mmCIF file of C-alpha atoms and ligand atoms in Angstrom:
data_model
loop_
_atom_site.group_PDB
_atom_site.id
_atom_site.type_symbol
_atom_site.label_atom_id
_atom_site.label_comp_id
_atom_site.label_asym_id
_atom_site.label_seq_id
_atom_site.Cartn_x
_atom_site.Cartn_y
_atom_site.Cartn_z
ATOM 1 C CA UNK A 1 25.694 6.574 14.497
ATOM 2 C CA UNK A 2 26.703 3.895 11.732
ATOM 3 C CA UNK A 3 28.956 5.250 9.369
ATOM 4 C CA UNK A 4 27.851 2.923 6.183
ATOM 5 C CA UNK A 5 24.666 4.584 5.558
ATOM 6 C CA UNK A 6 22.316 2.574 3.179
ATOM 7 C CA UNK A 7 19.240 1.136 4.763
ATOM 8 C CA UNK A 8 18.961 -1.503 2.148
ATOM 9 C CA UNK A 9 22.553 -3.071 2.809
ATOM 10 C CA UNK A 10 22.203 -2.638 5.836
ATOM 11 C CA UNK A 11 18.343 -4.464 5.602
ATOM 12 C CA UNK A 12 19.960 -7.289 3.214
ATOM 13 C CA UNK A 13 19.648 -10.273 5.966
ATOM 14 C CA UNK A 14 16.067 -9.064 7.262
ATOM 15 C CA UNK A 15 14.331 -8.233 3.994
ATOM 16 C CA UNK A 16 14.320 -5.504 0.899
ATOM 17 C CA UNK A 17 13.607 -1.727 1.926
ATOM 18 C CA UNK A 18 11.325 -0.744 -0.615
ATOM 19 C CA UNK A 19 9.787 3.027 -1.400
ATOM 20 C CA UNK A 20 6.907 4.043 -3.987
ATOM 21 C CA UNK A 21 8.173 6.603 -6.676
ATOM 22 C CA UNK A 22 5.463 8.772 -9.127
ATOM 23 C CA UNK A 23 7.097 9.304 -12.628
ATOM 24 C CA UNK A 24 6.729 13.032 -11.872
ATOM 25 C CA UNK A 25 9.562 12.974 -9.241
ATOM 26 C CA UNK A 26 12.138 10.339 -10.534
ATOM 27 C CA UNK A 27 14.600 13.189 -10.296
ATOM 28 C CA UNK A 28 13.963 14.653 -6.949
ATOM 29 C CA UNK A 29 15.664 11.978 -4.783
ATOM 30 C CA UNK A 30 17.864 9.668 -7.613
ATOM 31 C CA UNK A 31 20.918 9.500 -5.645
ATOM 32 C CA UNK A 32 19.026 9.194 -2.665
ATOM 33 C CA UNK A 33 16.756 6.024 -4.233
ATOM 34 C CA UNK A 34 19.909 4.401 -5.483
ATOM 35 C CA UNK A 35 21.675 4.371 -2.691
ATOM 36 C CA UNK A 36 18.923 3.015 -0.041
ATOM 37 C CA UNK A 37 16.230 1.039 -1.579
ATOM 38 C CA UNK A 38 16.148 -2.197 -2.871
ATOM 39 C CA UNK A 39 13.049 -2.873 -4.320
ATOM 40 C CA UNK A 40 10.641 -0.151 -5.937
ATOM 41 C CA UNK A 41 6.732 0.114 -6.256
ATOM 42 C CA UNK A 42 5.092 2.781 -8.419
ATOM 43 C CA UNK A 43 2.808 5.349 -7.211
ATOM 44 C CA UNK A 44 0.010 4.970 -9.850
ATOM 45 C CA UNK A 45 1.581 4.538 -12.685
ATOM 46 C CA UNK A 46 0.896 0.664 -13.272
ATOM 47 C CA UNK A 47 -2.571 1.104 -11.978
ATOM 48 C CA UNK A 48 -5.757 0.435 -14.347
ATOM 49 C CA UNK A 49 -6.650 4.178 -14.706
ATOM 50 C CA UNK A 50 -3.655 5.594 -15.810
ATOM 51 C CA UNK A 51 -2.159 1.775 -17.996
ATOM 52 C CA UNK A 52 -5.665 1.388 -19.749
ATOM 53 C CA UNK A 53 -7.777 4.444 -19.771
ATOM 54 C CA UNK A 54 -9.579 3.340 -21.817
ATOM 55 C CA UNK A 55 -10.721 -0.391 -22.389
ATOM 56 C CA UNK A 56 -7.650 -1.903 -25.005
ATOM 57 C CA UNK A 57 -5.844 1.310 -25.522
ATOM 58 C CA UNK A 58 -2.595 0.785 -23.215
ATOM 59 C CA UNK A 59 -0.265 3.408 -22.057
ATOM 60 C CA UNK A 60 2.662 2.650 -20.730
ATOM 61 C CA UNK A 61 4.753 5.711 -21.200
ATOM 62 C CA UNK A 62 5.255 6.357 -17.503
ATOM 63 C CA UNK A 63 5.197 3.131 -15.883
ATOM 64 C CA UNK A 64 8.103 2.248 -18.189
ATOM 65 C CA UNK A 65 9.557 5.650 -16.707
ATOM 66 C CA UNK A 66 9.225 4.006 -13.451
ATOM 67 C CA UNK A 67 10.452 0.675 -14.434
ATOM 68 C CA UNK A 68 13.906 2.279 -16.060
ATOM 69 C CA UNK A 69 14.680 3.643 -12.397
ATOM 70 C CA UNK A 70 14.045 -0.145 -11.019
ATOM 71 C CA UNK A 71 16.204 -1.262 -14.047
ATOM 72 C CA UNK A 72 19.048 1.663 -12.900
ATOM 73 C CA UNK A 73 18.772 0.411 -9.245
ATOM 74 C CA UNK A 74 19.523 -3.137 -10.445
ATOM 75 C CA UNK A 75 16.346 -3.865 -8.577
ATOM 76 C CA UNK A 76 12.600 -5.749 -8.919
ATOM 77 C CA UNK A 77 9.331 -4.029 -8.788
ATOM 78 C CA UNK A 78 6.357 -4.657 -6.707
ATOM 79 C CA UNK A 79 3.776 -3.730 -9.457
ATOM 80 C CA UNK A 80 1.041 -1.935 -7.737
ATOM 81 C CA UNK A 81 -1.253 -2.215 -10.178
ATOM 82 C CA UNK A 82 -4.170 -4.105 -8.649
ATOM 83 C CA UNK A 83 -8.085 -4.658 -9.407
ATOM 84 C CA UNK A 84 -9.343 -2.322 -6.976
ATOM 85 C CA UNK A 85 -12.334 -0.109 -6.581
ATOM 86 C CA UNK A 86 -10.238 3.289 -7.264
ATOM 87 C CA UNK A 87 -8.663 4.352 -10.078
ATOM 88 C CA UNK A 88 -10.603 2.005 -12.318
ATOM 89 C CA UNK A 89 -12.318 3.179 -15.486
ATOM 90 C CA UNK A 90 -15.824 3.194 -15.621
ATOM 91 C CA UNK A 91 -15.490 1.653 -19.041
ATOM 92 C CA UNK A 92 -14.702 -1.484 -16.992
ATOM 93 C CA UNK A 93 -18.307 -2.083 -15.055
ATOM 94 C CA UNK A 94 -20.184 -0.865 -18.317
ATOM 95 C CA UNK A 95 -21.021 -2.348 -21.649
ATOM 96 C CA UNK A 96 -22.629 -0.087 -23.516
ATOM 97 C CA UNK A 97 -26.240 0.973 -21.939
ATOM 98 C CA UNK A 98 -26.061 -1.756 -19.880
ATOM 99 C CA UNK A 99 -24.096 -3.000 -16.406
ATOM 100 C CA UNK A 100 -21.217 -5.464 -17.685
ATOM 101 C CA UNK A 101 -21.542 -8.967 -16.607
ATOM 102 C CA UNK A 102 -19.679 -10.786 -14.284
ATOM 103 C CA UNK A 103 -17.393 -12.846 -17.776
ATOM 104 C CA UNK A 104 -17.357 -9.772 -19.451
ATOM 105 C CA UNK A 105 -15.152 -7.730 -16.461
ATOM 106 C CA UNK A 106 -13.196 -11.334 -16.107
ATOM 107 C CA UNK A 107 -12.113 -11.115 -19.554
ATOM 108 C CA UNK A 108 -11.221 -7.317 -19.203
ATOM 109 C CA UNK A 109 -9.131 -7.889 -16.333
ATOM 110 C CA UNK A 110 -7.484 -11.197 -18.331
ATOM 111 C CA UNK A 111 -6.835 -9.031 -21.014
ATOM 112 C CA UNK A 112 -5.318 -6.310 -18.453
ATOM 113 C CA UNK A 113 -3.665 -8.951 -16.844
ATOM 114 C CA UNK A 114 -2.283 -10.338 -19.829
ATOM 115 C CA UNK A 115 -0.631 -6.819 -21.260
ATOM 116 C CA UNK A 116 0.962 -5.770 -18.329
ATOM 117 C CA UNK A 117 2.484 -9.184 -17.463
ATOM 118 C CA UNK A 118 4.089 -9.430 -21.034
ATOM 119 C CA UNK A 119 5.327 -6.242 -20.826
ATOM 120 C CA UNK A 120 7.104 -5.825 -17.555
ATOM 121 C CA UNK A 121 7.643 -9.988 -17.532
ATOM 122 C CA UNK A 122 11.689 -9.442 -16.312
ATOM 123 C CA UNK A 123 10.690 -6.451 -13.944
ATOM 124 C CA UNK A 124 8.443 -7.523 -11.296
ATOM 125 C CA UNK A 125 9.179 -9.909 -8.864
ATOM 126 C CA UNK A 126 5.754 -9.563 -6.704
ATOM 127 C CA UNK A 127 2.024 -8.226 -8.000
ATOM 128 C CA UNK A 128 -0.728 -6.436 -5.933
ATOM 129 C CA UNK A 129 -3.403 -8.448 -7.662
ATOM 130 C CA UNK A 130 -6.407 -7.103 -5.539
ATOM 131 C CA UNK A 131 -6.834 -3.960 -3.553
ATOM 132 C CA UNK A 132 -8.855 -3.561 -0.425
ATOM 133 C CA UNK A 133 -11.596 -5.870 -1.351
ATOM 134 C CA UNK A 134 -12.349 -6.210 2.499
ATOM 135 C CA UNK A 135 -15.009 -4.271 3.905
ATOM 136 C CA UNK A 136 -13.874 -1.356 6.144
ATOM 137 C CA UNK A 137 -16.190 -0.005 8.795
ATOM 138 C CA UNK A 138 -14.748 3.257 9.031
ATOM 139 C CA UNK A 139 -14.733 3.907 5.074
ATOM 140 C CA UNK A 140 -17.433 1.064 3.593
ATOM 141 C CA UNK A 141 -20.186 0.925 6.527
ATOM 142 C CA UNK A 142 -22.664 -1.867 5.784
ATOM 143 C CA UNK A 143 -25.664 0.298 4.809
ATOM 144 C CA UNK A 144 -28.213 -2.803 4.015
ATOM 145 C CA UNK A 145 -28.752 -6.271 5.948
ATOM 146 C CA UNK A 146 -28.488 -7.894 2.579
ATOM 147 C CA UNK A 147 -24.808 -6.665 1.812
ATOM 148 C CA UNK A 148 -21.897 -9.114 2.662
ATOM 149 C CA UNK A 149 -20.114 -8.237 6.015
ATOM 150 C CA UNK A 150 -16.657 -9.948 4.377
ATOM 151 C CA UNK A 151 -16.740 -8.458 1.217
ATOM 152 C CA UNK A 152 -16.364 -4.211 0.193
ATOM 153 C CA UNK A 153 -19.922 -3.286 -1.578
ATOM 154 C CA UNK A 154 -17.875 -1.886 -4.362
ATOM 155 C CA UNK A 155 -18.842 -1.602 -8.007
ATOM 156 C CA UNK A 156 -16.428 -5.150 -8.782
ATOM 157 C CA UNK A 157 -18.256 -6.698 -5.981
ATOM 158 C CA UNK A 158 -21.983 -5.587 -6.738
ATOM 159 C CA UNK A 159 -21.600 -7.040 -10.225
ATOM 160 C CA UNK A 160 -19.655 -9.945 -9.887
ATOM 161 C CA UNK A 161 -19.987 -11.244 -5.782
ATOM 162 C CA UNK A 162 -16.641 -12.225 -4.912
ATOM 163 C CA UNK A 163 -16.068 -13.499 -8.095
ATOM 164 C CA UNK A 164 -13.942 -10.884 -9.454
ATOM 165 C CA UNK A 165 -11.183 -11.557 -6.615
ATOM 166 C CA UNK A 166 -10.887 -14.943 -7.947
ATOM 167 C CA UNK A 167 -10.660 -14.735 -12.204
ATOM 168 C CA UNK A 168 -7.954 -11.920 -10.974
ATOM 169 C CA UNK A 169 -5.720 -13.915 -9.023
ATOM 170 C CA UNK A 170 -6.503 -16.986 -11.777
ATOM 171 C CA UNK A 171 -5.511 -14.531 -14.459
ATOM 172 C CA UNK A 172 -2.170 -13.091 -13.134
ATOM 173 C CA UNK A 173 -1.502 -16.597 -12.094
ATOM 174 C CA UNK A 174 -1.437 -17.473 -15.970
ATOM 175 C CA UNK A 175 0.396 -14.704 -16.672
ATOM 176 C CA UNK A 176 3.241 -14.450 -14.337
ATOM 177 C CA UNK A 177 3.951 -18.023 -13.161
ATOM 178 C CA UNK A 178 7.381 -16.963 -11.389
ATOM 179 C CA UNK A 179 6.230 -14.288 -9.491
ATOM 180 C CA UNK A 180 4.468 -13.507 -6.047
ATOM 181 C CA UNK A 181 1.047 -12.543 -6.458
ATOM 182 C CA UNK A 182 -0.247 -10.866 -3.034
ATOM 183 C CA UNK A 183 -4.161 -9.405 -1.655
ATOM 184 C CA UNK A 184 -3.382 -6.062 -0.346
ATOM 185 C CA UNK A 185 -5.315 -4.090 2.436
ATOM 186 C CA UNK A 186 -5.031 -1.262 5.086
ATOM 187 C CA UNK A 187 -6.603 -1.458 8.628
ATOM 188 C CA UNK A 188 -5.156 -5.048 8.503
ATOM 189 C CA UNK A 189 -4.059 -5.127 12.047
ATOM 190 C CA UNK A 190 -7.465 -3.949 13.052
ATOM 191 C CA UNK A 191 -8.979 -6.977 14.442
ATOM 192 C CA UNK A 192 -12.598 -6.820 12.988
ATOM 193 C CA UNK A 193 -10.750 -6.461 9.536
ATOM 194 C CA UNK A 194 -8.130 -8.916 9.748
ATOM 195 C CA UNK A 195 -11.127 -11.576 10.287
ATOM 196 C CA UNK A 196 -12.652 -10.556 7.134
ATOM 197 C CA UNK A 197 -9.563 -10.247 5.177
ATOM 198 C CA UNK A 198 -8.504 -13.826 6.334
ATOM 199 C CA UNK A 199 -12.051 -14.699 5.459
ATOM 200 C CA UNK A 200 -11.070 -13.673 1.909
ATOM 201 C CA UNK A 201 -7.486 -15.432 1.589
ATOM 202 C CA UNK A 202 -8.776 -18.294 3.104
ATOM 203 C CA UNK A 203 -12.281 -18.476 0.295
ATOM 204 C CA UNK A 204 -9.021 -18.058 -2.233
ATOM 205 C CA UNK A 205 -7.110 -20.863 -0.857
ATOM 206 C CA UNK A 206 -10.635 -23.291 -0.864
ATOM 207 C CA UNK A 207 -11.051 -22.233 -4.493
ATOM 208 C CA UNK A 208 -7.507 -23.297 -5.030
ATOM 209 C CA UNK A 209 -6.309 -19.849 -6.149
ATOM 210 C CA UNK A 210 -2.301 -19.381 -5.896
ATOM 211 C CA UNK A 211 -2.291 -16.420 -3.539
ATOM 212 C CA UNK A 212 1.366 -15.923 -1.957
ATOM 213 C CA UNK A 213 1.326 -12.922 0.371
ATOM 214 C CA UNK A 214 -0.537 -10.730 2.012
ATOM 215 C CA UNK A 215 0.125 -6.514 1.901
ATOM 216 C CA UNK A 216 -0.028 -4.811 4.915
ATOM 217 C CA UNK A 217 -0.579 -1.112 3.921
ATOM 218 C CA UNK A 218 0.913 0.368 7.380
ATOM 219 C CA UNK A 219 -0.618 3.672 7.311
ATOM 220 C CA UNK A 220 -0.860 4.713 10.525
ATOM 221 C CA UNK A 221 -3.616 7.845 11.098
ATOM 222 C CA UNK A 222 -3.982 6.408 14.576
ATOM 223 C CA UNK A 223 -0.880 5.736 17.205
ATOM 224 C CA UNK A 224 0.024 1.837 16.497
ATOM 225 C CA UNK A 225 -1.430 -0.894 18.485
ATOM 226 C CA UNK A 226 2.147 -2.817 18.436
ATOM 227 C CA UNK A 227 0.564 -6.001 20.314
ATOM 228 C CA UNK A 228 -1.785 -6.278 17.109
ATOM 229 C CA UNK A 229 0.389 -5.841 14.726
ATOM 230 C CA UNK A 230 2.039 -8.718 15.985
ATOM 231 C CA UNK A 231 -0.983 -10.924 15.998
ATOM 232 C CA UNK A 232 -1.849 -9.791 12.511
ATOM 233 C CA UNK A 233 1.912 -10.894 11.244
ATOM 234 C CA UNK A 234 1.431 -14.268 12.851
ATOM 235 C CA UNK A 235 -2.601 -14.712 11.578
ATOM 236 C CA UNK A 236 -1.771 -13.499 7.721
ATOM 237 C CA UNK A 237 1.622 -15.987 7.926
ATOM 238 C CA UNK A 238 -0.002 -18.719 9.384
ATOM 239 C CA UNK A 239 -2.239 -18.932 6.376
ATOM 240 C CA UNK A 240 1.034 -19.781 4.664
ATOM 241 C CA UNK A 241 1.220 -16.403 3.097
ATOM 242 C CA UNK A 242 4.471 -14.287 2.757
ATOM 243 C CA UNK A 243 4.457 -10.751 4.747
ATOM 244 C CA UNK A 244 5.322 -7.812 2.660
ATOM 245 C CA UNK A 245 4.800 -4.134 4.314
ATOM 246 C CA UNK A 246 3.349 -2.307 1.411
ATOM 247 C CA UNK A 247 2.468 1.368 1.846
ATOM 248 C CA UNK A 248 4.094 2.334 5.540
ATOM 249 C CA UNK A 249 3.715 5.968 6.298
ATOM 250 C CA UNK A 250 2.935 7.799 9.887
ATOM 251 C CA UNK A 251 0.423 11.019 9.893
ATOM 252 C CA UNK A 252 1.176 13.285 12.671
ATOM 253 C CA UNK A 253 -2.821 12.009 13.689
ATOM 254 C CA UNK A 254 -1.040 8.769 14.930
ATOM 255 C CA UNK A 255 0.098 11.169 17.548
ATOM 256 C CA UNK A 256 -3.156 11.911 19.238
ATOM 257 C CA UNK A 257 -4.321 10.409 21.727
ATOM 258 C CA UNK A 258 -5.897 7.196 21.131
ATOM 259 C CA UNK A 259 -9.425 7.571 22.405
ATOM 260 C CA UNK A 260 -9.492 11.083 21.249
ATOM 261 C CA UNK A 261 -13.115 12.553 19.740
ATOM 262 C CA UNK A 262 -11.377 12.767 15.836
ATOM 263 C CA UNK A 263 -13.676 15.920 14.332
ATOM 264 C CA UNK A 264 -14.519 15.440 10.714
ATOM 265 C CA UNK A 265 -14.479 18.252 7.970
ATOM 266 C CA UNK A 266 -17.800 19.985 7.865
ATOM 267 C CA UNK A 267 -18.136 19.432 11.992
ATOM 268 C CA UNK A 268 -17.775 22.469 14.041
ATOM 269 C CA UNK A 269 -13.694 23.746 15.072
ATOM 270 C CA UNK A 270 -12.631 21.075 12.523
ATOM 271 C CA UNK A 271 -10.191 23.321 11.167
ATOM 272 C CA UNK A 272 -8.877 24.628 14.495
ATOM 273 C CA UNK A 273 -8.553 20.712 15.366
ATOM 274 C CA UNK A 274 -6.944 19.188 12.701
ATOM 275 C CA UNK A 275 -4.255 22.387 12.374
ATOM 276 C CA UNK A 276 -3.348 21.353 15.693
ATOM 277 C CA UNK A 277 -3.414 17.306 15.621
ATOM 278 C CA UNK A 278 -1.229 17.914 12.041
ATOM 279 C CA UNK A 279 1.409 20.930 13.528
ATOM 280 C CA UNK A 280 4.628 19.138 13.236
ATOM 281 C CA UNK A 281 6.680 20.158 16.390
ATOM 282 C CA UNK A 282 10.358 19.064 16.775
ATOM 283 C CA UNK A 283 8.849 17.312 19.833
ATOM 284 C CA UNK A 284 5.919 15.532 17.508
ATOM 285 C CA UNK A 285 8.841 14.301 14.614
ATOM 286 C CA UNK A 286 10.952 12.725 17.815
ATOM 287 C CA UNK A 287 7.904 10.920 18.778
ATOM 288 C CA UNK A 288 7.164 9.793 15.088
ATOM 289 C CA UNK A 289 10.662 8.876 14.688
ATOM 290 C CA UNK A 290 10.246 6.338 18.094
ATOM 291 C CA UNK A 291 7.345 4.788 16.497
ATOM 292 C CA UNK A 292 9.536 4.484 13.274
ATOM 293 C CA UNK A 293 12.253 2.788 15.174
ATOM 294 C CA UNK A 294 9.458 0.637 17.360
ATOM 295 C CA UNK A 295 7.990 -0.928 13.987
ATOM 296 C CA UNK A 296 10.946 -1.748 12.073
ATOM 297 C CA UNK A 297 12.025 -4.014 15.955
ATOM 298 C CA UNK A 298 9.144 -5.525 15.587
ATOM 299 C CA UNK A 299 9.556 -6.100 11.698
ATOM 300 C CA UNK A 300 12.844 -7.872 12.215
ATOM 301 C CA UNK A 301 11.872 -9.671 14.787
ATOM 302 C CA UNK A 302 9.337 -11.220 11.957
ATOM 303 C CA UNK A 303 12.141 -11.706 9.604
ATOM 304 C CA UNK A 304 11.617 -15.126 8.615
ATOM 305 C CA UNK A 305 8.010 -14.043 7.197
ATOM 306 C CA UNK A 306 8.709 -10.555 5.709
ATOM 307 C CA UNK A 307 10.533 -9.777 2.855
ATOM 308 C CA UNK A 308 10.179 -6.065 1.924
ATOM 309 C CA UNK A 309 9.040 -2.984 3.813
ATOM 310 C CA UNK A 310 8.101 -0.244 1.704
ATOM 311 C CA UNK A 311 7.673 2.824 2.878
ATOM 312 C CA UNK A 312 4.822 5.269 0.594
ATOM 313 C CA UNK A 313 7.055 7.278 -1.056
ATOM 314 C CA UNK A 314 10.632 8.460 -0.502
ATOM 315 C CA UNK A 315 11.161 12.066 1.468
ATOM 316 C CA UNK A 316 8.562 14.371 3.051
ATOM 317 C CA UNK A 317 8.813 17.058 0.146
ATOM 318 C CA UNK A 318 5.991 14.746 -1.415
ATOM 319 C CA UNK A 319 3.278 12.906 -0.006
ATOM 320 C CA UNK A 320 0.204 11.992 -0.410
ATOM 321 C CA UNK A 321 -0.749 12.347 3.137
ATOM 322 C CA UNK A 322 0.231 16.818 2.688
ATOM 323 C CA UNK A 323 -3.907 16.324 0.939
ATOM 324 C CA UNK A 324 -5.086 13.053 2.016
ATOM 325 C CA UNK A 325 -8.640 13.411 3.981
ATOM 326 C CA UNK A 326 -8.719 17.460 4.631
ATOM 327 C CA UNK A 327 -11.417 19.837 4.271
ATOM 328 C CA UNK A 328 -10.721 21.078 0.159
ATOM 329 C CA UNK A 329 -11.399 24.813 1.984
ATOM 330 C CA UNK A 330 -8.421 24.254 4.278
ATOM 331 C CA UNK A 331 -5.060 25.279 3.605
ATOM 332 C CA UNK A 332 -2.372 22.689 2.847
ATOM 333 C CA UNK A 333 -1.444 21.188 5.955
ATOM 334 C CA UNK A 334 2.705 19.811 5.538
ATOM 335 C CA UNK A 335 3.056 15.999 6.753
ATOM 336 C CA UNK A 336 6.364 14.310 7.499
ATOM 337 C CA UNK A 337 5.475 10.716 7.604
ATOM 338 C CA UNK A 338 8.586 9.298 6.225
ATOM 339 C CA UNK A 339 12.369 8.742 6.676
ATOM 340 C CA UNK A 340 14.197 11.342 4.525
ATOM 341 C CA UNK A 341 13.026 15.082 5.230
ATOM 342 C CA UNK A 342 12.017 17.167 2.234
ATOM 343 C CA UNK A 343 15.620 18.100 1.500
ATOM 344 C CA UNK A 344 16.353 14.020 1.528
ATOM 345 C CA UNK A 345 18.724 13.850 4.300
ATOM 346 C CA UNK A 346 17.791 11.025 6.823
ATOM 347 C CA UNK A 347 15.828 11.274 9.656
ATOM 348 C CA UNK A 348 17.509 10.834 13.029
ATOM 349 C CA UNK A 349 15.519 7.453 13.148
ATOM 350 C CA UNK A 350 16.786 5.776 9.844
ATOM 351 C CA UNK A 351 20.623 6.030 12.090
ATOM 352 C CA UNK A 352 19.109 4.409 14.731
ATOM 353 C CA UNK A 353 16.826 1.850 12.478
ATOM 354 C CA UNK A 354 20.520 0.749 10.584
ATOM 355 C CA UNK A 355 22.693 0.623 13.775
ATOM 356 C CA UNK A 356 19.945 -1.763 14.993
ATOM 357 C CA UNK A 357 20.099 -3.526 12.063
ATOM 358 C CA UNK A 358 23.875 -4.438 13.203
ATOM 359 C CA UNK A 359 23.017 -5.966 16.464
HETATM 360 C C1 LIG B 1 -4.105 3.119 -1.036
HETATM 361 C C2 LIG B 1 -3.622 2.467 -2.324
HETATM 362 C C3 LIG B 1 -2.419 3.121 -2.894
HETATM 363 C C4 LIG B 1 -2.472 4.620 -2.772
HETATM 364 C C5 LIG B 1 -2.705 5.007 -1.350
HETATM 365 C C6 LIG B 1 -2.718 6.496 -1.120
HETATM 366 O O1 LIG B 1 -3.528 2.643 0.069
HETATM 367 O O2 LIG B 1 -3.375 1.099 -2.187
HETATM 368 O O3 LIG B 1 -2.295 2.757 -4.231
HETATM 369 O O4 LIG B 1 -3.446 5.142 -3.613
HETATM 370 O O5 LIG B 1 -3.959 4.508 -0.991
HETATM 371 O O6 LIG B 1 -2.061 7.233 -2.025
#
């Protein structure tokens, strides 16, 4: 085991280890954020709900919370604060009685744009300008012939076309001229996603948009498919994008087996299934920890195209993935899909993932 235990020094020649924070828990793990991350994303904070609830009345109360931690670390943000179809407010698809129109949201999001950028100008080295604007068939099934098989039929998309991906990336681009601006997405190693995604960079690029990286989530519900992650590192960074690993968590699910029936709540035995296919066993956290130690190989092995891996959130005592997708009527089901364990101490994998680092 390596005795100089900071993943981020020991991650300085391959690229920045990066965790999400919520301002509710800046206390929990301080010591523990300080002494292994080097770059920071917030949970929601900078998103549109919680910075503009309402349209032109900015809060910024805890995002600045958030941004005095990346300040303490001596570190950049990622700001995760992205036009995406989730925590949005409705205010922003509406004027008055009627739908907005497709300017009217552009200059909302300018104006968004604009705030946020003057505000956290020295703090932010990369933005999440869009959020899962791909369609997904798992989550976003095309329900109509006449809906686009690229494009997410969300309500951005159903009022503007693709439009709305565009003025974004245009408007951050006027804003924050220094920094990285970046499409984010999950499923991006799936291959009938990656097409459309690329489809989407690649409209971007035609239209002469500055996009300069591409988010891979890296949730894994599903046991990884390492030979397509691969391809999908190679496809996104042959468009001339940078890589950055955005939101990497494992569920206990990525343990099952991978052509196994997956019940959903409301089918019959759900509850019996998914206690099971969530029970962490010492035997199931060993495994997790392999794939832990398999993905960061593979992310060094990219190092010339990544520059941060950020894991979604810091220690197991909070995640989102303890609620993510149950049945409301079942009880909390405890996930450990990260490197620290809910005390903070480091999972046998983050030794291994550092004394790998040294070879
Ligand atoms: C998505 C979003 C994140 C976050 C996670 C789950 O991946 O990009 O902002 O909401 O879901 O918490």
């Amino acid at each position: 085991m390596s005795e100089v235990l900071s993943l981020a020094k020991s991650y300085e020649k391959y690229f920045k280890i990066g965790a999400t924070v919520s301002a509710a828990h800046l206390d929990a793990h301080h010591d523990l954020i300080l002494r292994h991350f080097s770059s920071l994303t917030a949970e929601n904070e900078m998103k549109y709900a919680l910075t503009e609830p309402k349209e032109g009345q900015f809060q910024f109360e805890k995002a600045d919370a958030v941004v005095a931690l990346a300040r303490e670390m001596g570190v950049k943000m990622r700001a995760h604060a992205p036009v995406w179809h989730n925590q949005t407010g409705a205010w922003m698809y509406r004027d008055g009685e009627k739908p907005a129109a497709p300017e009217l949201i552009y200059e909302r999001i300018d104006a968004h744009s604009k705030a946020l950028c003057e505000r956290y100008r020295k703090d932010v080295y990369a933005w999440d300008v869009v959020n899962e604007a791909a369609r997904d068939d798992a989550m976003d099934p095309l329900k109509s012939p006449g809906e686009s098989p690229v494009y997410r039929n969300s309500e951005y998309y159903k009022l503007c076309g693709a439009g709305f991906i565009e003025a974004a990336f245009r408007s951050m681009d006027r804003y924050a001229p220094g920094v990285q601006l970046f499409y984010n997405d999950y499923s991006e190693c799936v291959p009938e996603k990656r097409e459309r995604i690329v489809r989407l960079i690649r409209n971007l690029q035609e239209k002469g948009c500055r996009i300069d990286g591409m988010g891979m989530q890296q949730h894994y519900f599903a046991a990884p498919d390492y030979d397509e992650l691969k391809r999908s590192i190679e496809t996104y960074a042959g468009l001339g994008l940078r890589i950055h690993v955005t939101e990497l968590d494992i569920s206990m699910t990525a343990l099952m087996h991978p052509g196994a029936k997956r019940l959903r709540p409301g089918e019959a035995g759900f509850a019996e299934f998914i206690r099971e296919a969530m029970r962490a066993t010492p035997e199931k956290l060993d495994r997790i920890s392999d794939i832990y130690v398999r993905l960061f190989e593979i992310y060094r092995s990219y190092a010339d195209v990544i520059d941060c891996v950020t894991t979604w959130g810091v220690a197991d005592d909070w995640t989102w993935l303890d609620t993510f997708g149950m049945d409301p009527n079942l009880p909390k089901i405890k996930q450990h899909p990260l490197l620290f364990d809910e005390q903070g101490q480091p999972k046998p994998c983050v030794y291994r993932i550092i004394d790998a680092a040294g070879r």
